[in-house]
mmCIF file of C-alpha atoms in Angstrom:
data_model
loop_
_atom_site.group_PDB
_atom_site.id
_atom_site.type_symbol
_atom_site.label_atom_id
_atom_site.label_comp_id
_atom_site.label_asym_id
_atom_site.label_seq_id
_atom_site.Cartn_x
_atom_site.Cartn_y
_atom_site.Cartn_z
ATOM 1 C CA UNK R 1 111.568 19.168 11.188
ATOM 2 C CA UNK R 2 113.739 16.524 9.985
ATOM 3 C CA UNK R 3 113.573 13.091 10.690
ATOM 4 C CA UNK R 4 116.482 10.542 11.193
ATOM 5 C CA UNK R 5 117.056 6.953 12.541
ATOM 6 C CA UNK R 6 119.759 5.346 14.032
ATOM 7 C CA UNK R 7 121.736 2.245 13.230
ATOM 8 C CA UNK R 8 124.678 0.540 15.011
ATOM 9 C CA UNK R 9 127.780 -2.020 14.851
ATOM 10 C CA UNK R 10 125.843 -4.273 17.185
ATOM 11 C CA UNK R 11 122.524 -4.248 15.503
ATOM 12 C CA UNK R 12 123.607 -3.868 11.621
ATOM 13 C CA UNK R 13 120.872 -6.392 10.546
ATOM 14 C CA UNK R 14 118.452 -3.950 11.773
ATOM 15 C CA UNK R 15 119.772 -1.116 9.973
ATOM 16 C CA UNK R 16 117.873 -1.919 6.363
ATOM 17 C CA UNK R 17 114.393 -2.787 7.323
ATOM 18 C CA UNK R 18 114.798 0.087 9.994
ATOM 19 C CA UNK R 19 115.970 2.675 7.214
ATOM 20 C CA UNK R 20 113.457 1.439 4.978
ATOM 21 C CA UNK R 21 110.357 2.424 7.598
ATOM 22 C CA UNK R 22 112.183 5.799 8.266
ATOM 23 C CA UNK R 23 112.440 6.657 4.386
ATOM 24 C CA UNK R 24 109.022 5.722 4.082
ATOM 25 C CA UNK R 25 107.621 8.222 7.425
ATOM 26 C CA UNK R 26 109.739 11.050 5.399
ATOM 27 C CA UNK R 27 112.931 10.759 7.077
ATOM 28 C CA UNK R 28 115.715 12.009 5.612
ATOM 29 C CA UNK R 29 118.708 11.707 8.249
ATOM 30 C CA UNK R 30 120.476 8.533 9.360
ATOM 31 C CA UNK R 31 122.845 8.536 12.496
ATOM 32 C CA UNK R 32 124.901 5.943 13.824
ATOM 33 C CA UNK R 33 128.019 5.959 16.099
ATOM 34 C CA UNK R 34 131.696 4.733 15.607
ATOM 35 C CA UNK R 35 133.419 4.992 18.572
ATOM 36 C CA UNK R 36 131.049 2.666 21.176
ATOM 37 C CA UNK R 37 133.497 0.921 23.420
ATOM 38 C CA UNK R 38 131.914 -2.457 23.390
ATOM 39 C CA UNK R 39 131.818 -2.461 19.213
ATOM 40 C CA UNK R 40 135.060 -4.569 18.259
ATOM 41 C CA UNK R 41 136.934 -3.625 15.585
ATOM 42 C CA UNK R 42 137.215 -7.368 13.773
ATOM 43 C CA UNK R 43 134.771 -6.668 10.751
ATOM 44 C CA UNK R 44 133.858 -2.417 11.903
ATOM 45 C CA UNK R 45 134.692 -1.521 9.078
ATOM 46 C CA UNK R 46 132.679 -3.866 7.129
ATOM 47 C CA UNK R 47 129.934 -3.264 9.088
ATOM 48 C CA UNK R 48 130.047 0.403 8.641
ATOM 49 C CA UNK R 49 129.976 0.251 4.874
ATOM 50 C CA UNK R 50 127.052 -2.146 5.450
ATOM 51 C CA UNK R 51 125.198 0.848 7.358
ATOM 52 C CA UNK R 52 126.005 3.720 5.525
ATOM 53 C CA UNK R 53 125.259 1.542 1.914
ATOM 54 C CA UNK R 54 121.755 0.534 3.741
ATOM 55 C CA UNK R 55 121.065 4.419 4.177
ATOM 56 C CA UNK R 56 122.302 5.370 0.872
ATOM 57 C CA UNK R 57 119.731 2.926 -0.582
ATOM 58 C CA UNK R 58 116.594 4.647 1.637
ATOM 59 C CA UNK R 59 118.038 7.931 0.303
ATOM 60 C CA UNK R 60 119.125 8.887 4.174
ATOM 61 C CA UNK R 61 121.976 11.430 4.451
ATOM 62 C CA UNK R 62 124.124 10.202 7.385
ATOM 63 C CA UNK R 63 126.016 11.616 10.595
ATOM 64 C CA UNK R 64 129.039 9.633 11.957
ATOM 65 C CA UNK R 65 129.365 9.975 15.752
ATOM 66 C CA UNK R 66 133.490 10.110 16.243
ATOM 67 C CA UNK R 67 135.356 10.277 19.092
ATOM 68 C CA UNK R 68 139.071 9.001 19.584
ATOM 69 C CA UNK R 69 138.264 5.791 19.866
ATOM 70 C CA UNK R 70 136.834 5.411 16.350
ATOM 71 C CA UNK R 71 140.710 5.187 15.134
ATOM 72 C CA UNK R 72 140.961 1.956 17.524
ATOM 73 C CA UNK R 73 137.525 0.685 15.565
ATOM 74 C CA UNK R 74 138.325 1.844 11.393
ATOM 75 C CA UNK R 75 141.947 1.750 11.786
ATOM 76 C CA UNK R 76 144.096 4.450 9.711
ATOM 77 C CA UNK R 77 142.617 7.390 8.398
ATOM 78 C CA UNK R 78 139.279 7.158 9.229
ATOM 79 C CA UNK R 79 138.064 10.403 8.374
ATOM 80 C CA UNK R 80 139.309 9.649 5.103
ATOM 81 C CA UNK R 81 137.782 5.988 5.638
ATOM 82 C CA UNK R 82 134.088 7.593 6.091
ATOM 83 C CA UNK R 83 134.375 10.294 3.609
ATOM 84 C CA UNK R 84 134.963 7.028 1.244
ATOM 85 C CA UNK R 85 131.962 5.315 2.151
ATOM 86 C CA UNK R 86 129.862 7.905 1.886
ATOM 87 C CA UNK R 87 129.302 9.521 5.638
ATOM 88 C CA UNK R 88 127.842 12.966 4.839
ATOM 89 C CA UNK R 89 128.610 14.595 7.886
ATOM 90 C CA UNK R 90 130.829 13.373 11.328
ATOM 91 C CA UNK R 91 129.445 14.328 14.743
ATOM 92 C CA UNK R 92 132.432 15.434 17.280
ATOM 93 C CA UNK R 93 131.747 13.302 20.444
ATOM 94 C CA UNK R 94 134.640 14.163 22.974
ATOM 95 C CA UNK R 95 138.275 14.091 23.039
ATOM 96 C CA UNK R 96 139.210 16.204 20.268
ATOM 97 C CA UNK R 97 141.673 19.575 20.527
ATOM 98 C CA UNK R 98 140.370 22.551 18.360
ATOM 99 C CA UNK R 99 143.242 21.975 16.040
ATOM 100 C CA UNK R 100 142.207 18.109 15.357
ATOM 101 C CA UNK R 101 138.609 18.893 14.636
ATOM 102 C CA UNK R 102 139.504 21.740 12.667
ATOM 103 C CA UNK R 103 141.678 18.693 10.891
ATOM 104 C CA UNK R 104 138.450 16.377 10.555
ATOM 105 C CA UNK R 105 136.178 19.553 9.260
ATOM 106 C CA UNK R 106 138.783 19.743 5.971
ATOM 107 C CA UNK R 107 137.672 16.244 5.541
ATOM 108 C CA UNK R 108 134.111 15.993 6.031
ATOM 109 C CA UNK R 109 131.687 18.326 7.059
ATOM 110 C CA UNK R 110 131.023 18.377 10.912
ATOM 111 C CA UNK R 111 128.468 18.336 14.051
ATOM 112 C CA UNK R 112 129.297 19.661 17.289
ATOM 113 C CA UNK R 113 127.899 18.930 20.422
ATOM 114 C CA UNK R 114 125.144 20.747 21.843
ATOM 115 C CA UNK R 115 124.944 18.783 24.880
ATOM 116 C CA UNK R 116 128.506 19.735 26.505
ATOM 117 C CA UNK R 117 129.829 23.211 24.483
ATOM 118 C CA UNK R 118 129.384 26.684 25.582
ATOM 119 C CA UNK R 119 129.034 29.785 22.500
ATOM 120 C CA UNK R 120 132.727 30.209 23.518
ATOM 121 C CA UNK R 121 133.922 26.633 22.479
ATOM 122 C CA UNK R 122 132.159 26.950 19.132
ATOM 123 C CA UNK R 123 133.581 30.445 18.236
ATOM 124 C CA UNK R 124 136.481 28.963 16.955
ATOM 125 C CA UNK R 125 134.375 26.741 13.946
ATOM 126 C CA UNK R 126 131.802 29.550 13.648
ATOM 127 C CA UNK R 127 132.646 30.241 9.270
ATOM 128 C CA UNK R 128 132.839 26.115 8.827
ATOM 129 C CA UNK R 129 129.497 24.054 7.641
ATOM 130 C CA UNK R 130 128.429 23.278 11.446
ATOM 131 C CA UNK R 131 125.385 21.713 13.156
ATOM 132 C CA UNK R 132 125.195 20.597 16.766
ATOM 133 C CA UNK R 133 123.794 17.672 17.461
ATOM 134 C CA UNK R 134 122.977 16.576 21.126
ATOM 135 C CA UNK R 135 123.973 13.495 23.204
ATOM 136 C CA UNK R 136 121.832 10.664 23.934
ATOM 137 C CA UNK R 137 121.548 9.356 27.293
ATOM 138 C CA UNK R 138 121.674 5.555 27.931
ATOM 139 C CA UNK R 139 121.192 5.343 31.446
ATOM 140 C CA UNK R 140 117.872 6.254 33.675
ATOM 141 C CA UNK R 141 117.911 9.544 34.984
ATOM 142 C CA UNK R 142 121.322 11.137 33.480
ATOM 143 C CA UNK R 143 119.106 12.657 30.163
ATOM 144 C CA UNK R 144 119.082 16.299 30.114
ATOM 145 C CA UNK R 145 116.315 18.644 30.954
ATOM 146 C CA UNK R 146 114.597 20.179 28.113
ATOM 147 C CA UNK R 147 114.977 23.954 29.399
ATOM 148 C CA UNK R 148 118.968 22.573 28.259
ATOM 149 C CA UNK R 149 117.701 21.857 25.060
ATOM 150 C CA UNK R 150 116.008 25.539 24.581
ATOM 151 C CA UNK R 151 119.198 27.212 25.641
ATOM 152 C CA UNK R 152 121.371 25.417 23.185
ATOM 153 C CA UNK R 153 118.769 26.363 20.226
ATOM 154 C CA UNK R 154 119.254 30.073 21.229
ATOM 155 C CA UNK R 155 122.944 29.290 20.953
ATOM 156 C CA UNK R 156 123.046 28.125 18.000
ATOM 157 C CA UNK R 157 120.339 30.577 16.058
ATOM 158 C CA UNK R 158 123.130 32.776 16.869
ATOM 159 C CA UNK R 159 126.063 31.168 14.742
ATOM 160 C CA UNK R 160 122.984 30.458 12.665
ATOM 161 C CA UNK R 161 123.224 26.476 12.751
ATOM 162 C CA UNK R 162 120.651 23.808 12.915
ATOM 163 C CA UNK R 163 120.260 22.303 16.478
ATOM 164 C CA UNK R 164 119.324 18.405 16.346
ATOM 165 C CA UNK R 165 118.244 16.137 19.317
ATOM 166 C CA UNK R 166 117.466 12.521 20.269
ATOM 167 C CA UNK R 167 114.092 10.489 21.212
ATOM 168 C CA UNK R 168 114.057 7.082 22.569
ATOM 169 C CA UNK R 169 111.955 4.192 20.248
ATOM 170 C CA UNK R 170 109.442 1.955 21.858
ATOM 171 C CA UNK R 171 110.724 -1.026 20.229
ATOM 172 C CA UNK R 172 114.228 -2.626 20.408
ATOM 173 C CA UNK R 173 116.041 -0.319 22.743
ATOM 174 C CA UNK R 174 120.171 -0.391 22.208
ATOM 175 C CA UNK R 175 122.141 -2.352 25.138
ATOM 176 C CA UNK R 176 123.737 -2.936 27.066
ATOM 177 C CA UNK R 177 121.303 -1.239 29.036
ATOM 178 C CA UNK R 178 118.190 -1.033 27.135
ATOM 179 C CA UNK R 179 116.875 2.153 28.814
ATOM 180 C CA UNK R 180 116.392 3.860 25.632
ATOM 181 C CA UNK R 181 118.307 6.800 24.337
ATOM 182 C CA UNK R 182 116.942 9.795 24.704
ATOM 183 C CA UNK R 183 118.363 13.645 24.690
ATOM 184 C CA UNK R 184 115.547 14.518 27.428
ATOM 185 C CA UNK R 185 115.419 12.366 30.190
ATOM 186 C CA UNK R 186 112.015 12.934 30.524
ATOM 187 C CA UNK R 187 111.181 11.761 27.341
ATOM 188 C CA UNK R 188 112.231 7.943 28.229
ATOM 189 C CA UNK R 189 109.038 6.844 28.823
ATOM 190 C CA UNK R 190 106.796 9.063 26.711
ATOM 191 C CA UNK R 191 105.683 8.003 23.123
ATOM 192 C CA UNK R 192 108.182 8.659 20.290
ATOM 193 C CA UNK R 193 105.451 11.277 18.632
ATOM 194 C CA UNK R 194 105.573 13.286 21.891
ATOM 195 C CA UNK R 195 108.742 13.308 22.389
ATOM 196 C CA UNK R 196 109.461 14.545 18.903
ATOM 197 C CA UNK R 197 107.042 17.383 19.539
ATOM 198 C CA UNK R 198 108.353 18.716 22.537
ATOM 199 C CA UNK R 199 111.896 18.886 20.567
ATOM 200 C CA UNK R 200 110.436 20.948 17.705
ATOM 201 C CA UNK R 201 108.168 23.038 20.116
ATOM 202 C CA UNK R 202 111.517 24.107 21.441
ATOM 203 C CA UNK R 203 113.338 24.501 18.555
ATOM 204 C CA UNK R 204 115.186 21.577 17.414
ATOM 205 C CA UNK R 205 115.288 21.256 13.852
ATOM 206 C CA UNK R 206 116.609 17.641 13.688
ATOM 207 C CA UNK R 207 114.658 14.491 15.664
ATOM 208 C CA UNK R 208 116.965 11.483 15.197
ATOM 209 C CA UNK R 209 115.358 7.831 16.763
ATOM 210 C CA UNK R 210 118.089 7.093 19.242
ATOM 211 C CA UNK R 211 117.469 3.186 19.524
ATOM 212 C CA UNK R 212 117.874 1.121 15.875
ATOM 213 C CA UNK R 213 113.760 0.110 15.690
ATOM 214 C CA UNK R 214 110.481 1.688 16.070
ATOM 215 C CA UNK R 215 106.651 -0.080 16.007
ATOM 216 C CA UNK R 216 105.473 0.296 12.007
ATOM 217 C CA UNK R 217 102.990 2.469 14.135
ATOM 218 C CA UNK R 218 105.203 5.317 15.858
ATOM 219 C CA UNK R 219 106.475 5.869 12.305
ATOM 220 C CA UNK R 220 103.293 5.998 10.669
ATOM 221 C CA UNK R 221 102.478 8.476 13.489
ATOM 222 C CA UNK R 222 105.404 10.134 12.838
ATOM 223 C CA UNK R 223 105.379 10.206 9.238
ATOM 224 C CA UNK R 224 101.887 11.954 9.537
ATOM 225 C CA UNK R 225 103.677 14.703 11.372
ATOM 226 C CA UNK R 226 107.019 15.151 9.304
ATOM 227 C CA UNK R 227 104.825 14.861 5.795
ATOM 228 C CA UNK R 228 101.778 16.413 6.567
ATOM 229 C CA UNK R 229 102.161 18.682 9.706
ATOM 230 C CA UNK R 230 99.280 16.416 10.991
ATOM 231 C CA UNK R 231 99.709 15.408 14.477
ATOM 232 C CA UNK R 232 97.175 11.567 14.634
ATOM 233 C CA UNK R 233 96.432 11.189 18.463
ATOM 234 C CA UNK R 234 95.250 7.430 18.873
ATOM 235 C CA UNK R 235 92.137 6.821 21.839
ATOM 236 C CA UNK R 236 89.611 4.311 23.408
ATOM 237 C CA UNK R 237 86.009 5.240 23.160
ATOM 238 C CA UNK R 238 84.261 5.588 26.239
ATOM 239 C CA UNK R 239 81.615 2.957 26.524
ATOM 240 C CA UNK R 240 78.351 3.652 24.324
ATOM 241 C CA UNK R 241 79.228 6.544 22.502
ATOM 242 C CA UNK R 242 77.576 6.721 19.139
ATOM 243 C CA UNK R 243 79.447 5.226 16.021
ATOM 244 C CA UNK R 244 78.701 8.938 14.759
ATOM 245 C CA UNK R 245 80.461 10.593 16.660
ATOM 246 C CA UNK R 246 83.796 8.332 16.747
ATOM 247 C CA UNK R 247 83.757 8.809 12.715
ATOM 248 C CA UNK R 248 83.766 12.131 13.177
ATOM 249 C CA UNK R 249 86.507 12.392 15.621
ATOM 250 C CA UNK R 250 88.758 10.925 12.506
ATOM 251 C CA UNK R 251 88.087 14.554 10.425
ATOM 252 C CA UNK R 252 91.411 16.779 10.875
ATOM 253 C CA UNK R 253 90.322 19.526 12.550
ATOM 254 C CA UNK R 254 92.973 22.654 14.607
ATOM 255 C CA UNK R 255 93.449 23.792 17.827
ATOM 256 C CA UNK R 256 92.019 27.584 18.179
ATOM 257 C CA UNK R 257 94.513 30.010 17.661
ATOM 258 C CA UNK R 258 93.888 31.461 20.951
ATOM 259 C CA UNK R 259 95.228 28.129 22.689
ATOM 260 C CA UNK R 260 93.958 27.654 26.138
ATOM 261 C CA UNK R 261 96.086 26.137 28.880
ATOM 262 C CA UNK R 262 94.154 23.168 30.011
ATOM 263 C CA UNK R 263 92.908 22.159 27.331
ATOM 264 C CA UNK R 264 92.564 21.239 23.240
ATOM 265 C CA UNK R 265 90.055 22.677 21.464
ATOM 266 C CA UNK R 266 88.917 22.021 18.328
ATOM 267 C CA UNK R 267 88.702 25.196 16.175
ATOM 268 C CA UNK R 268 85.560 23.449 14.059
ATOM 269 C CA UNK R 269 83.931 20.411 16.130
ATOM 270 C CA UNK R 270 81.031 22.833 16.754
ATOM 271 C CA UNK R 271 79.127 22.865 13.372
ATOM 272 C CA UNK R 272 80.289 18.986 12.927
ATOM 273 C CA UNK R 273 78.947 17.255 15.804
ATOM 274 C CA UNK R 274 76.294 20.112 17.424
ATOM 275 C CA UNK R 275 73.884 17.913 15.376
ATOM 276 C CA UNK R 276 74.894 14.355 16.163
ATOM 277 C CA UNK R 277 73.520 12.317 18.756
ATOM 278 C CA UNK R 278 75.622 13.004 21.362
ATOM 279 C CA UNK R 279 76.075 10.985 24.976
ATOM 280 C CA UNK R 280 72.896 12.018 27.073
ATOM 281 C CA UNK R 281 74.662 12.484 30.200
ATOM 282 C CA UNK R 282 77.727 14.242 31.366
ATOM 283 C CA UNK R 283 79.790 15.275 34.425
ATOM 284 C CA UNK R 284 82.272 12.511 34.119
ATOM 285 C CA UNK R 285 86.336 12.623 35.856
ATOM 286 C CA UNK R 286 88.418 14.412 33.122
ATOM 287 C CA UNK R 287 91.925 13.295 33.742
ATOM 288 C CA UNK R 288 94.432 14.686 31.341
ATOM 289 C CA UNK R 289 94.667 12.955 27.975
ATOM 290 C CA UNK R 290 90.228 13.038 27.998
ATOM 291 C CA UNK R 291 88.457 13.708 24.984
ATOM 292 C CA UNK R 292 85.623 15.584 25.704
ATOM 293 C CA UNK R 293 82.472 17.209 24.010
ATOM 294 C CA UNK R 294 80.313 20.250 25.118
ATOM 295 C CA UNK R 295 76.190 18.947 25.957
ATOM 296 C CA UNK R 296 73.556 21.211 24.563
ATOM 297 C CA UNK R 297 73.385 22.538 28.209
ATOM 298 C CA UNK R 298 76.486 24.142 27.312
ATOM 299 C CA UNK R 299 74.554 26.289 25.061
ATOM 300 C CA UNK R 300 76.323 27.847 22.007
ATOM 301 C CA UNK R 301 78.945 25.699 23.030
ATOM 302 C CA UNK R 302 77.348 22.260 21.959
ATOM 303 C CA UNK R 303 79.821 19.898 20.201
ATOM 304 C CA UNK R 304 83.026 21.379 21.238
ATOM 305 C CA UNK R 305 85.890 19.260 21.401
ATOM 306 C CA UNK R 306 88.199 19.378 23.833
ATOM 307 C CA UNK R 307 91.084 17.327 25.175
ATOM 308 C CA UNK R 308 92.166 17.803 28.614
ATOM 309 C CA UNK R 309 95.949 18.472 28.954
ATOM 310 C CA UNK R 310 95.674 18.449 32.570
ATOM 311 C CA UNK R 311 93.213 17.105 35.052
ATOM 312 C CA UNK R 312 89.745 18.962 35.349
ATOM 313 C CA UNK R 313 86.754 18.629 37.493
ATOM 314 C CA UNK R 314 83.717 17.414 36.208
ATOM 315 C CA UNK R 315 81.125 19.276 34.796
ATOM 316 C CA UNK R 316 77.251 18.403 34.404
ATOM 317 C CA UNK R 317 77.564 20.283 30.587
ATOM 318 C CA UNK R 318 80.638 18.059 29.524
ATOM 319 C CA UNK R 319 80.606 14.744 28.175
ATOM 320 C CA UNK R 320 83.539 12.397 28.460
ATOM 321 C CA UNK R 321 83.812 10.614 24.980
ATOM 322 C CA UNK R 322 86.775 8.455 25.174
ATOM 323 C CA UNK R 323 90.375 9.105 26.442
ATOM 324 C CA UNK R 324 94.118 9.036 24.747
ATOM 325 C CA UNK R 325 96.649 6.888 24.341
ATOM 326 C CA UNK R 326 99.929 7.786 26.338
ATOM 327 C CA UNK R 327 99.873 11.363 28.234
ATOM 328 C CA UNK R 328 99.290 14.844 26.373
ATOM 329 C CA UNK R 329 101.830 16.972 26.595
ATOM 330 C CA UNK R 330 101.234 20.803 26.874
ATOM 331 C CA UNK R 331 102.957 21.470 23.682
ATOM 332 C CA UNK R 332 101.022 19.528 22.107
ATOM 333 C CA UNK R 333 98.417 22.639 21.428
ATOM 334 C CA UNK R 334 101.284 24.924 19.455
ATOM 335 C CA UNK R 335 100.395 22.474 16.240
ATOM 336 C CA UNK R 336 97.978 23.730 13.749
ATOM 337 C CA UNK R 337 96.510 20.035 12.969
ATOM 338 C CA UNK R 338 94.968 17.188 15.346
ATOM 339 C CA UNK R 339 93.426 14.314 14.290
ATOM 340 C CA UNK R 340 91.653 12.095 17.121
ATOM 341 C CA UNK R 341 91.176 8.250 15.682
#
């Protein structure tokens, strides 16, 4: 997966500290949009040289979203204009004939977009240097559903292009609306980390931050995912569990390759906490997102890990040893590394 973050007309003083955090997860990508109707075009210019120098300096690689309207916002020639100031690659938003974007791909290389064209509409750019690149969605419940996103990978495997895709941050969210910007709408109100999972467990190669900030935190998290496949779930201890046994929880460990449908389990939390003094009681609730360890009643059993992707009964052999942060999606089992902290 690659990683990119987003910068706009509107928020340009966020664009350097914001580039800065994303170079430093192991992002590589930087997005930002020219043809918002709200941007003015007194200073655009300026301000898009600002953005694109900010992500040259974080060694980001960055996608122009263009539309007709970014003429009204750069003025003359502003294909020419962003192939200038260093734009490595301009997203077609809408509005474009064939003939025009055929135009804008002799200037700079192109994306398409996933979100609205059909194989047929791409046939026509099939030999040029092509990605698509989703939509975001600004406003509460007009986000696609990810089954959408899945189709357009297949699509695009077959003109053998990269397929990139949108998460909302959880810190400032980009007005006027400030309901995030997401490809998925229901990804609005899940954790950035999650959302980028589901993405690449469908296929997306690409996971661009939609809104200009995230928390210092959701890109550490993230950065453990893009530069060390490692996916760090954060949780809350459950009252009197032994300080033994939350270390130990910090050790990467893997889901078993035979992944089971309700739950996480850890491939090697047997031999590590069989031996540790482990809560004396169990039969606890286990809502999903529980982290949960196997009681020596369990037999051969003792010390497994698991964590409950969907709600489970109690059980006298099954301890309840503290429970997530945020929800746990399903996909969250297809990667090879979890960390529990």
């Amino acid at each position: 997966m690659r990683l990119g973050a987003s910068a706009y007309l509107a928020h340009g003083q966020l664009a350097g500290p914001t580039f800065e955090s994303a170079a430093a997860a192991g992002a590589t990508l930087a997005f930002t949009s020219l043809h918002i109707p709200e941007d003015s075009p007194s200073g655009a210019r300026a301000a898009a040289t600002a953005i694109v120098s900010a992500a040259a300096s974080s060694g980001l690689s960055v996608v122009a979203d263009v539309s007709p309207n970014t003429a009204r916002l750069l003025g003359d020639s502003p294909w020419d204009f962003l192939l200038s100031i260093g734009v490595a690659r301009a997203r077609i938003d809408f509005g474009f004939s064939v003939p025009e974007i055929l135009s804008i791909a002799a200037v700079l290389p192109i994306a398409l977009n996933a979100s609205t064209l059909r194989a047929a509409d791409l046939a026509p750019f099939a030999d040029l240097d092509v990605e698509l690149i989703h939509n975001f969605y600004p406003r509460e419940w007009t986000g696609l559903a990810l089954s959408s996103v899945a189709s357009s990978v297949a699509v695009a495997r077959s003109f053998g292009w990269r397929v990139g895709a949108f998460i909302a941050g959880d810190s400032v969210r980009r007005g006027p609306l400030g309901e995030g910007l997401p490809t998925v709408e229901g990804h609005r109100t899940v954790p950035p980390l999650f959302q980028a999972l589901e993405l690449v467990d469908v296929g997306v190669d690409d996971v661009y931050v939609g809104d200009p900030a995230l928390t210092d935190h959701t890109w550490s998290r993230l950065g453990s995912f893009v530069r060390d496949d490692l996916v760090v779930l954060d949780g809350i201890a459950a009252p009197g569990v032994h300080p033994a046994v939350i270390e130990a929880l910090a050790v990467p460990d893997r889901n078993r390759p035979d992944a089971a449908e309700a739950m996480i389990r850890l491939e090697h939390s047997r031999e590590r906490f069989a031996g540790l003094p482990l809560p004396e009681v169990g039969g606890q609730p286990r809502p999903a997102g529980s982290v949960t360890v196997q009681l020596a009643s369990a037999g051969r059993y003792c010390g497994e890990i698991g964590i409950t992707l969907r709600d489970l009964p109690a059980d006298g052999r099954v301890a309840v040893l503290g429970t997530l942060a945020g929800a746990v999606p399903p996909m969250a089992v297809r990667f090879p590394a979890t960390v529990l902290r």
